[in-house]
Amino acid sequence: MSQSTSSPYHGFKQKLQDFAKGQQGIRNPFVIAAVDPQIEHRVASRLESWASDRKVNSEIPSEMDIQPVRLDELLPQTDVYKLLVDLGGALTDLDGDRTANERVKQTMQDRLAREIVQQIIESELTEEQLESQSCVVLLLNLGSLYPFTRASELLDELDRRNVKSTIGIPFPGNIVSGSLSFFDGESRRYYPAHQIDGRIQEEDLQ
């Protein structure tokens, strides 16, 4: 499913509002917009401002709640991250050991999405927000989790935990033939979220 718009940034915000007002998603009301990785943090800041201006912004329905969640701030609070910090010296010794490095990476991939979503549920959102499609949750600075977890893994975990909120993810990368390319790397099919056409660029923030 896609949407034609002259500005992917505005298209992203509009689709989030459509879902928050009750439009049905492919499986859940999840929206992904590709973002030029160089401006990912600027886009996150703009979206945080959009959320904070909700009460005075006439374009946003009064019943719609917007909750930004900074993934880069949640990452250091996870047990996986703390374990890696504790193992810092030992991991340096594994630089030439591809098998060991792969095991560490796999452990991160297996556990990080679960821990991040657990933190979102326990400390970032109320039970009412978790149960309401009218609550838009913005997962910001996804690039901070690279290469250990991806948008699809977070969305799968949110789905597994039965989160009903509308979820929006600015995705640092590109869309290649309908597949998302994380940091312009290898493209792959993703969780069936609504994808906004195009990529948010510097000029979209003007």
C-alpha positions as YAML, in Angstrom:
chain: A
units: angstrom
residues:
- id: 1
  name: MET
  ca: [0.00, 0.00, 0.00]
- id: 2
  name: SER
  ca: [1.41, 3.42, -0.84]
- id: 3
  name: GLN
  ca: [0.46, 7.03, -1.01]
- id: 4
  name: SER
  ca: [1.34, 9.67, -3.58]
- id: 5
  name: THR
  ca: [2.26, 13.01, -2.10]
- id: 6
  name: SER
  ca: [4.47, 15.91, -3.07]
- id: 7
  name: SER
  ca: [6.14, 15.74, 0.34]
- id: 8
  name: PRO
  ca: [6.90, 12.39, 2.03]
- id: 9
  name: TYR
  ca: [7.26, 14.22, 5.36]
- id: 10
  name: HIS
  ca: [3.74, 15.67, 5.18]
- id: 11
  name: GLY
  ca: [2.44, 12.40, 3.74]
- id: 12
  name: PHE
  ca: [3.85, 10.57, 6.77]
- id: 13
  name: LYS
  ca: [2.12, 12.89, 9.22]
- id: 14
  name: GLN
  ca: [-1.15, 12.75, 7.28]
- id: 15
  name: LYS
  ca: [-1.21, 8.95, 7.17]
- id: 16
  name: LEU
  ca: [-0.59, 8.81, 10.93]
- id: 17
  name: GLN
  ca: [-3.58, 11.10, 11.42]
- id: 18
  name: ASP
  ca: [-5.71, 8.96, 9.10]
- id: 19
  name: PHE
  ca: [-4.94, 5.86, 11.15]
- id: 20
  name: ALA
  ca: [-5.45, 7.70, 14.44]
- id: 21
  name: LYS
  ca: [-8.92, 8.65, 13.21]
- id: 22
  name: GLY
  ca: [-9.76, 4.98, 12.67]
- id: 23
  name: GLN
  ca: [-8.54, 3.96, 9.21]
- id: 24
  name: GLN
  ca: [-7.61, 0.28, 9.11]
- id: 25
  name: GLY
  ca: [-4.05, -0.84, 8.41]
- id: 26
  name: ILE
  ca: [-2.72, -3.92, 6.61]
- id: 27
  name: ARG
  ca: [-2.43, -5.76, 9.93]
- id: 28
  name: ASN
  ca: [-1.96, -2.94, 12.41]
- id: 29
  name: PRO
  ca: [-1.88, 0.85, 11.98]
- id: 30
  name: PHE
  ca: [1.90, 1.05, 11.39]
- id: 31
  name: VAL
  ca: [3.49, 3.63, 9.08]
- id: 32
  name: ILE
  ca: [7.07, 3.77, 7.78]
- id: 33
  name: ALA
  ca: [8.67, 6.68, 5.91]
- id: 34
  name: ALA
  ca: [12.18, 6.45, 4.48]
- id: 35
  name: VAL
  ca: [14.46, 9.31, 5.60]
- id: 36
  name: ASP
  ca: [17.83, 10.46, 4.28]
- id: 37
  name: PRO
  ca: [20.11, 9.09, 7.06]
- id: 38
  name: GLN
  ca: [21.98, 12.41, 7.23]
- id: 39
  name: ILE
  ca: [18.87, 14.24, 8.45]
- id: 40
  name: GLU
  ca: [17.34, 11.51, 10.64]
- id: 41
  name: HIS
  ca: [17.94, 13.48, 13.86]
- id: 42
  name: ARG
  ca: [16.56, 16.68, 12.34]
- id: 43
  name: VAL
  ca: [13.41, 14.84, 11.27]
- id: 44
  name: ALA
  ca: [13.08, 13.43, 14.80]
- id: 45
  name: SER
  ca: [13.34, 16.93, 16.27]
- id: 46
  name: ARG
  ca: [10.73, 18.27, 13.86]
- id: 47
  name: LEU
  ca: [8.35, 15.46, 14.73]
- id: 48
  name: GLU
  ca: [8.87, 16.09, 18.44]
- id: 49
  name: SER
  ca: [7.97, 19.74, 17.85]
- id: 50
  name: TRP
  ca: [4.89, 18.64, 15.88]
- id: 51
  name: ALA
  ca: [3.84, 16.48, 18.84]
- id: 52
  name: SER
  ca: [4.40, 19.25, 21.39]
- id: 53
  name: ASP
  ca: [2.39, 21.72, 19.28]
- id: 54
  name: ARG
  ca: [-0.58, 19.35, 19.13]
- id: 55
  name: LYS
  ca: [-2.77, 21.45, 21.41]
- id: 56
  name: VAL
  ca: [-2.33, 24.61, 19.34]
- id: 57
  name: ASN
  ca: [-2.05, 23.00, 15.90]
- id: 58
  name: SER
  ca: [-5.44, 23.06, 14.19]
- id: 59
  name: GLU
  ca: [-4.41, 20.35, 11.70]
- id: 60
  name: ILE
  ca: [-4.27, 17.75, 14.48]
- id: 61
  name: PRO
  ca: [-7.59, 16.36, 15.76]
- id: 62
  name: SER
  ca: [-8.16, 17.18, 19.44]
- id: 63
  name: GLU
  ca: [-8.80, 13.53, 20.32]
- id: 64
  name: MET
  ca: [-5.45, 12.45, 18.83]
- id: 65
  name: ASP
  ca: [-2.58, 11.87, 21.25]
- id: 66
  name: ILE
  ca: [1.04, 11.94, 19.99]
- id: 67
  name: GLN
  ca: [3.82, 10.33, 22.05]
- id: 68
  name: PRO
  ca: [7.42, 10.59, 20.76]
- id: 69
  name: VAL
  ca: [9.77, 7.81, 21.93]
- id: 70
  name: ARG
  ca: [13.52, 8.33, 21.42]
- id: 71
  name: LEU
  ca: [15.04, 4.92, 20.78]
- id: 72
  name: ASP
  ca: [18.56, 6.29, 21.28]
- id: 73
  name: GLU
  ca: [17.62, 7.15, 24.88]
- id: 74
  name: LEU
  ca: [16.08, 3.72, 25.55]
- id: 75
  name: LEU
  ca: [19.04, 1.77, 24.16]
- id: 76
  name: PRO
  ca: [21.49, 2.49, 27.05]
- id: 77
  name: GLN
  ca: [18.82, 1.37, 29.53]
- id: 78
  name: THR
  ca: [18.59, -2.17, 28.11]
- id: 79
  name: ASP
  ca: [20.29, -5.13, 29.73]
- id: 80
  name: VAL
  ca: [21.74, -6.09, 26.34]
- id: 81
  name: TYR
  ca: [23.51, -2.74, 26.01]
- id: 82
  name: LYS
  ca: [24.79, -2.85, 29.60]
- id: 83
  name: LEU
  ca: [26.14, -6.35, 29.00]
- id: 84
  name: LEU
  ca: [28.03, -5.19, 25.93]
- id: 85
  name: VAL
  ca: [29.54, -2.29, 27.87]
- id: 86
  name: ASP
  ca: [30.62, -4.69, 30.61]
- id: 87
  name: LEU
  ca: [32.16, -6.99, 28.00]
- id: 88
  name: GLY
  ca: [33.86, -4.14, 26.16]
- id: 89
  name: GLY
  ca: [37.42, -5.37, 26.62]
- id: 90
  name: ALA
  ca: [36.54, -8.96, 25.90]
- id: 91
  name: LEU
  ca: [34.72, -7.96, 22.69]
- id: 92
  name: THR
  ca: [37.83, -6.14, 21.49]
- id: 93
  name: ASP
  ca: [39.67, -9.45, 21.74]
- id: 94
  name: LEU
  ca: [37.07, -10.97, 19.41]
- id: 95
  name: ASP
  ca: [37.80, -8.61, 16.51]
- id: 96
  name: GLY
  ca: [39.42, -11.37, 14.46]
- id: 97
  name: ASP
  ca: [36.94, -14.04, 15.50]
- id: 98
  name: ARG
  ca: [34.10, -13.85, 13.00]
- id: 99
  name: THR
  ca: [32.13, -16.68, 14.62]
- id: 100
  name: ALA
  ca: [32.23, -15.05, 18.06]
- id: 101
  name: ASN
  ca: [31.28, -11.66, 16.61]
- id: 102
  name: GLU
  ca: [28.35, -13.24, 14.82]
- id: 103
  name: ARG
  ca: [27.18, -14.83, 18.07]
- id: 104
  name: VAL
  ca: [27.29, -11.47, 19.86]
- id: 105
  name: LYS
  ca: [25.37, -9.81, 17.02]
- id: 106
  name: GLN
  ca: [22.78, -12.58, 17.00]
- id: 107
  name: THR
  ca: [22.28, -12.24, 20.76]
- id: 108
  name: MET
  ca: [21.66, -8.53, 20.32]
- id: 109
  name: GLN
  ca: [19.23, -9.12, 17.49]
- id: 110
  name: ASP
  ca: [17.34, -11.76, 19.45]
- id: 111
  name: ARG
  ca: [16.97, -9.72, 22.63]
- id: 112
  name: LEU
  ca: [17.13, -6.02, 21.82]
- id: 113
  name: ALA
  ca: [13.74, -5.62, 20.13]
- id: 114
  name: ARG
  ca: [12.07, -7.43, 23.04]
- id: 115
  name: GLU
  ca: [13.79, -5.23, 25.61]
- id: 116
  name: ILE
  ca: [13.11, -1.98, 23.76]
- id: 117
  name: VAL
  ca: [9.40, -2.80, 23.37]
- id: 118
  name: GLN
  ca: [9.22, -3.87, 27.01]
- id: 119
  name: GLN
  ca: [10.61, -0.47, 28.06]
- id: 120
  name: ILE
  ca: [8.14, 1.34, 25.80]
- id: 121
  name: ILE
  ca: [5.27, -0.57, 27.37]
- id: 122
  name: GLU
  ca: [6.46, -0.18, 30.95]
- id: 123
  name: SER
  ca: [7.78, 3.39, 31.03]
- id: 124
  name: GLU
  ca: [6.82, 5.36, 27.91]
- id: 125
  name: LEU
  ca: [3.10, 4.73, 27.44]
- id: 126
  name: THR
  ca: [0.07, 4.43, 29.66]
- id: 127
  name: GLU
  ca: [-2.23, 1.43, 29.44]
- id: 128
  name: GLU
  ca: [-4.85, 3.66, 27.83]
- id: 129
  name: GLN
  ca: [-2.39, 4.77, 25.12]
- id: 130
  name: LEU
  ca: [-1.37, 1.17, 24.42]
- id: 131
  name: GLU
  ca: [-5.02, 0.24, 23.87]
- id: 132
  name: SER
  ca: [-5.96, 3.22, 21.69]
- id: 133
  name: GLN
  ca: [-5.46, 3.60, 17.94]
- id: 134
  name: SER
  ca: [-5.96, 7.36, 18.40]
- id: 135
  name: CYS
  ca: [-2.59, 7.44, 20.20]
- id: 136
  name: VAL
  ca: [0.25, 7.96, 17.71]
- id: 137
  name: VAL
  ca: [3.59, 6.61, 18.92]
- id: 138
  name: LEU
  ca: [6.62, 8.00, 17.06]
- id: 139
  name: LEU
  ca: [9.66, 5.69, 17.28]
- id: 140
  name: LEU
  ca: [12.49, 8.14, 16.65]
- id: 141
  name: ASN
  ca: [16.20, 7.72, 15.88]
- id: 142
  name: LEU
  ca: [15.90, 4.11, 14.76]
- id: 143
  name: GLY
  ca: [19.43, 4.40, 13.34]
- id: 144
  name: SER
  ca: [20.84, 4.29, 16.88]
- id: 145
  name: LEU
  ca: [19.88, 0.59, 17.02]
- id: 146
  name: TYR
  ca: [21.79, -0.28, 13.83]
- id: 147
  name: PRO
  ca: [22.89, -2.98, 13.07]
- id: 148
  name: PHE
  ca: [21.38, -4.90, 16.01]
- id: 149
  name: THR
  ca: [17.66, -4.57, 15.35]
- id: 150
  name: ARG
  ca: [15.42, -3.28, 12.59]
- id: 151
  name: ALA
  ca: [12.02, -1.71, 12.18]
- id: 152
  name: SER
  ca: [10.44, -5.04, 11.26]
- id: 153
  name: GLU
  ca: [11.64, -6.66, 14.50]
- id: 154
  name: LEU
  ca: [10.23, -3.81, 16.61]
- id: 155
  name: LEU
  ca: [6.92, -3.92, 14.76]
- id: 156
  name: ASP
  ca: [6.70, -7.71, 15.07]
- id: 157
  name: GLU
  ca: [7.30, -7.42, 18.82]
- id: 158
  name: LEU
  ca: [4.71, -4.63, 19.18]
- id: 159
  name: ASP
  ca: [2.26, -6.83, 17.29]
- id: 160
  name: ARG
  ca: [3.09, -9.83, 19.49]
- id: 161
  name: ARG
  ca: [2.49, -7.70, 22.60]
- id: 162
  name: ASN
  ca: [-0.90, -6.66, 21.16]
- id: 163
  name: VAL
  ca: [-0.15, -2.92, 21.16]
- id: 164
  name: LYS
  ca: [-3.09, -1.13, 19.52]
- id: 165
  name: SER
  ca: [-1.48, 2.32, 19.13]
- id: 166
  name: THR
  ca: [-0.77, 3.88, 15.74]
- id: 167
  name: ILE
  ca: [2.99, 3.49, 15.23]
- id: 168
  name: GLY
  ca: [5.13, 5.79, 13.05]
- id: 169
  name: ILE
  ca: [8.78, 5.11, 12.20]
- id: 170
  name: PRO
  ca: [11.05, 7.47, 10.24]
- id: 171
  name: PHE
  ca: [13.35, 4.90, 8.64]
- id: 172
  name: PRO
  ca: [16.97, 5.91, 7.83]
- id: 173
  name: GLY
  ca: [17.46, 4.47, 4.36]
- id: 174
  name: ASN
  ca: [15.54, 4.13, 1.13]
- id: 175
  name: ILE
  ca: [12.80, 2.19, -0.60]
- id: 176
  name: VAL
  ca: [14.06, -0.02, -3.43]
- id: 177
  name: SER
  ca: [11.39, -1.68, -5.59]
- id: 178
  name: GLY
  ca: [8.99, -1.81, -2.66]
- id: 179
  name: SER
  ca: [11.64, -3.10, -0.22]
- id: 180
  name: LEU
  ca: [13.24, -1.03, 2.52]
- id: 181
  name: SER
  ca: [17.00, -0.58, 2.49]
- id: 182
  name: PHE
  ca: [18.32, 0.19, 6.00]
- id: 183
  name: PHE
  ca: [21.10, 2.81, 5.72]
- id: 184
  name: ASP
  ca: [21.02, 2.15, 1.94]
- id: 185
  name: GLY
  ca: [22.31, -1.38, 2.52]
- id: 186
  name: GLU
  ca: [20.78, -4.62, 1.31]
- id: 187
  name: SER
  ca: [17.07, -4.18, 0.66]
- id: 188
  name: ARG
  ca: [14.54, -6.55, 2.19]
- id: 189
  name: ARG
  ca: [10.81, -6.98, 2.52]
- id: 190
  name: TYR
  ca: [9.40, -5.67, 5.76]
- id: 191
  name: TYR
  ca: [6.55, -6.18, 8.15]
- id: 192
  name: PRO
  ca: [3.39, -5.18, 6.23]
- id: 193
  name: ALA
  ca: [3.32, -1.59, 7.40]
- id: 194
  name: HIS
  ca: [2.05, 1.27, 5.24]
- id: 195
  name: GLN
  ca: [5.03, 2.70, 3.33]
- id: 196
  name: ILE
  ca: [5.07, 6.35, 2.30]
- id: 197
  name: ASP
  ca: [6.27, 6.91, -1.26]
- id: 198
  name: GLY
  ca: [9.61, 8.69, -1.68]
- id: 199
  name: ARG
  ca: [12.25, 9.60, 0.89]
- id: 200
  name: ILE
  ca: [12.21, 12.55, 3.26]
- id: 201
  name: GLN
  ca: [14.97, 14.93, 2.18]
- id: 202
  name: GLU
  ca: [16.39, 18.21, 3.44]
- id: 203
  name: GLU
  ca: [14.04, 20.27, 1.27]
- id: 204
  name: ASP
  ca: [10.98, 18.59, 2.84]
- id: 205
  name: LEU
  ca: [11.84, 20.28, 6.14]
- id: 206
  name: GLN
  ca: [11.89, 23.79, 4.74]
...
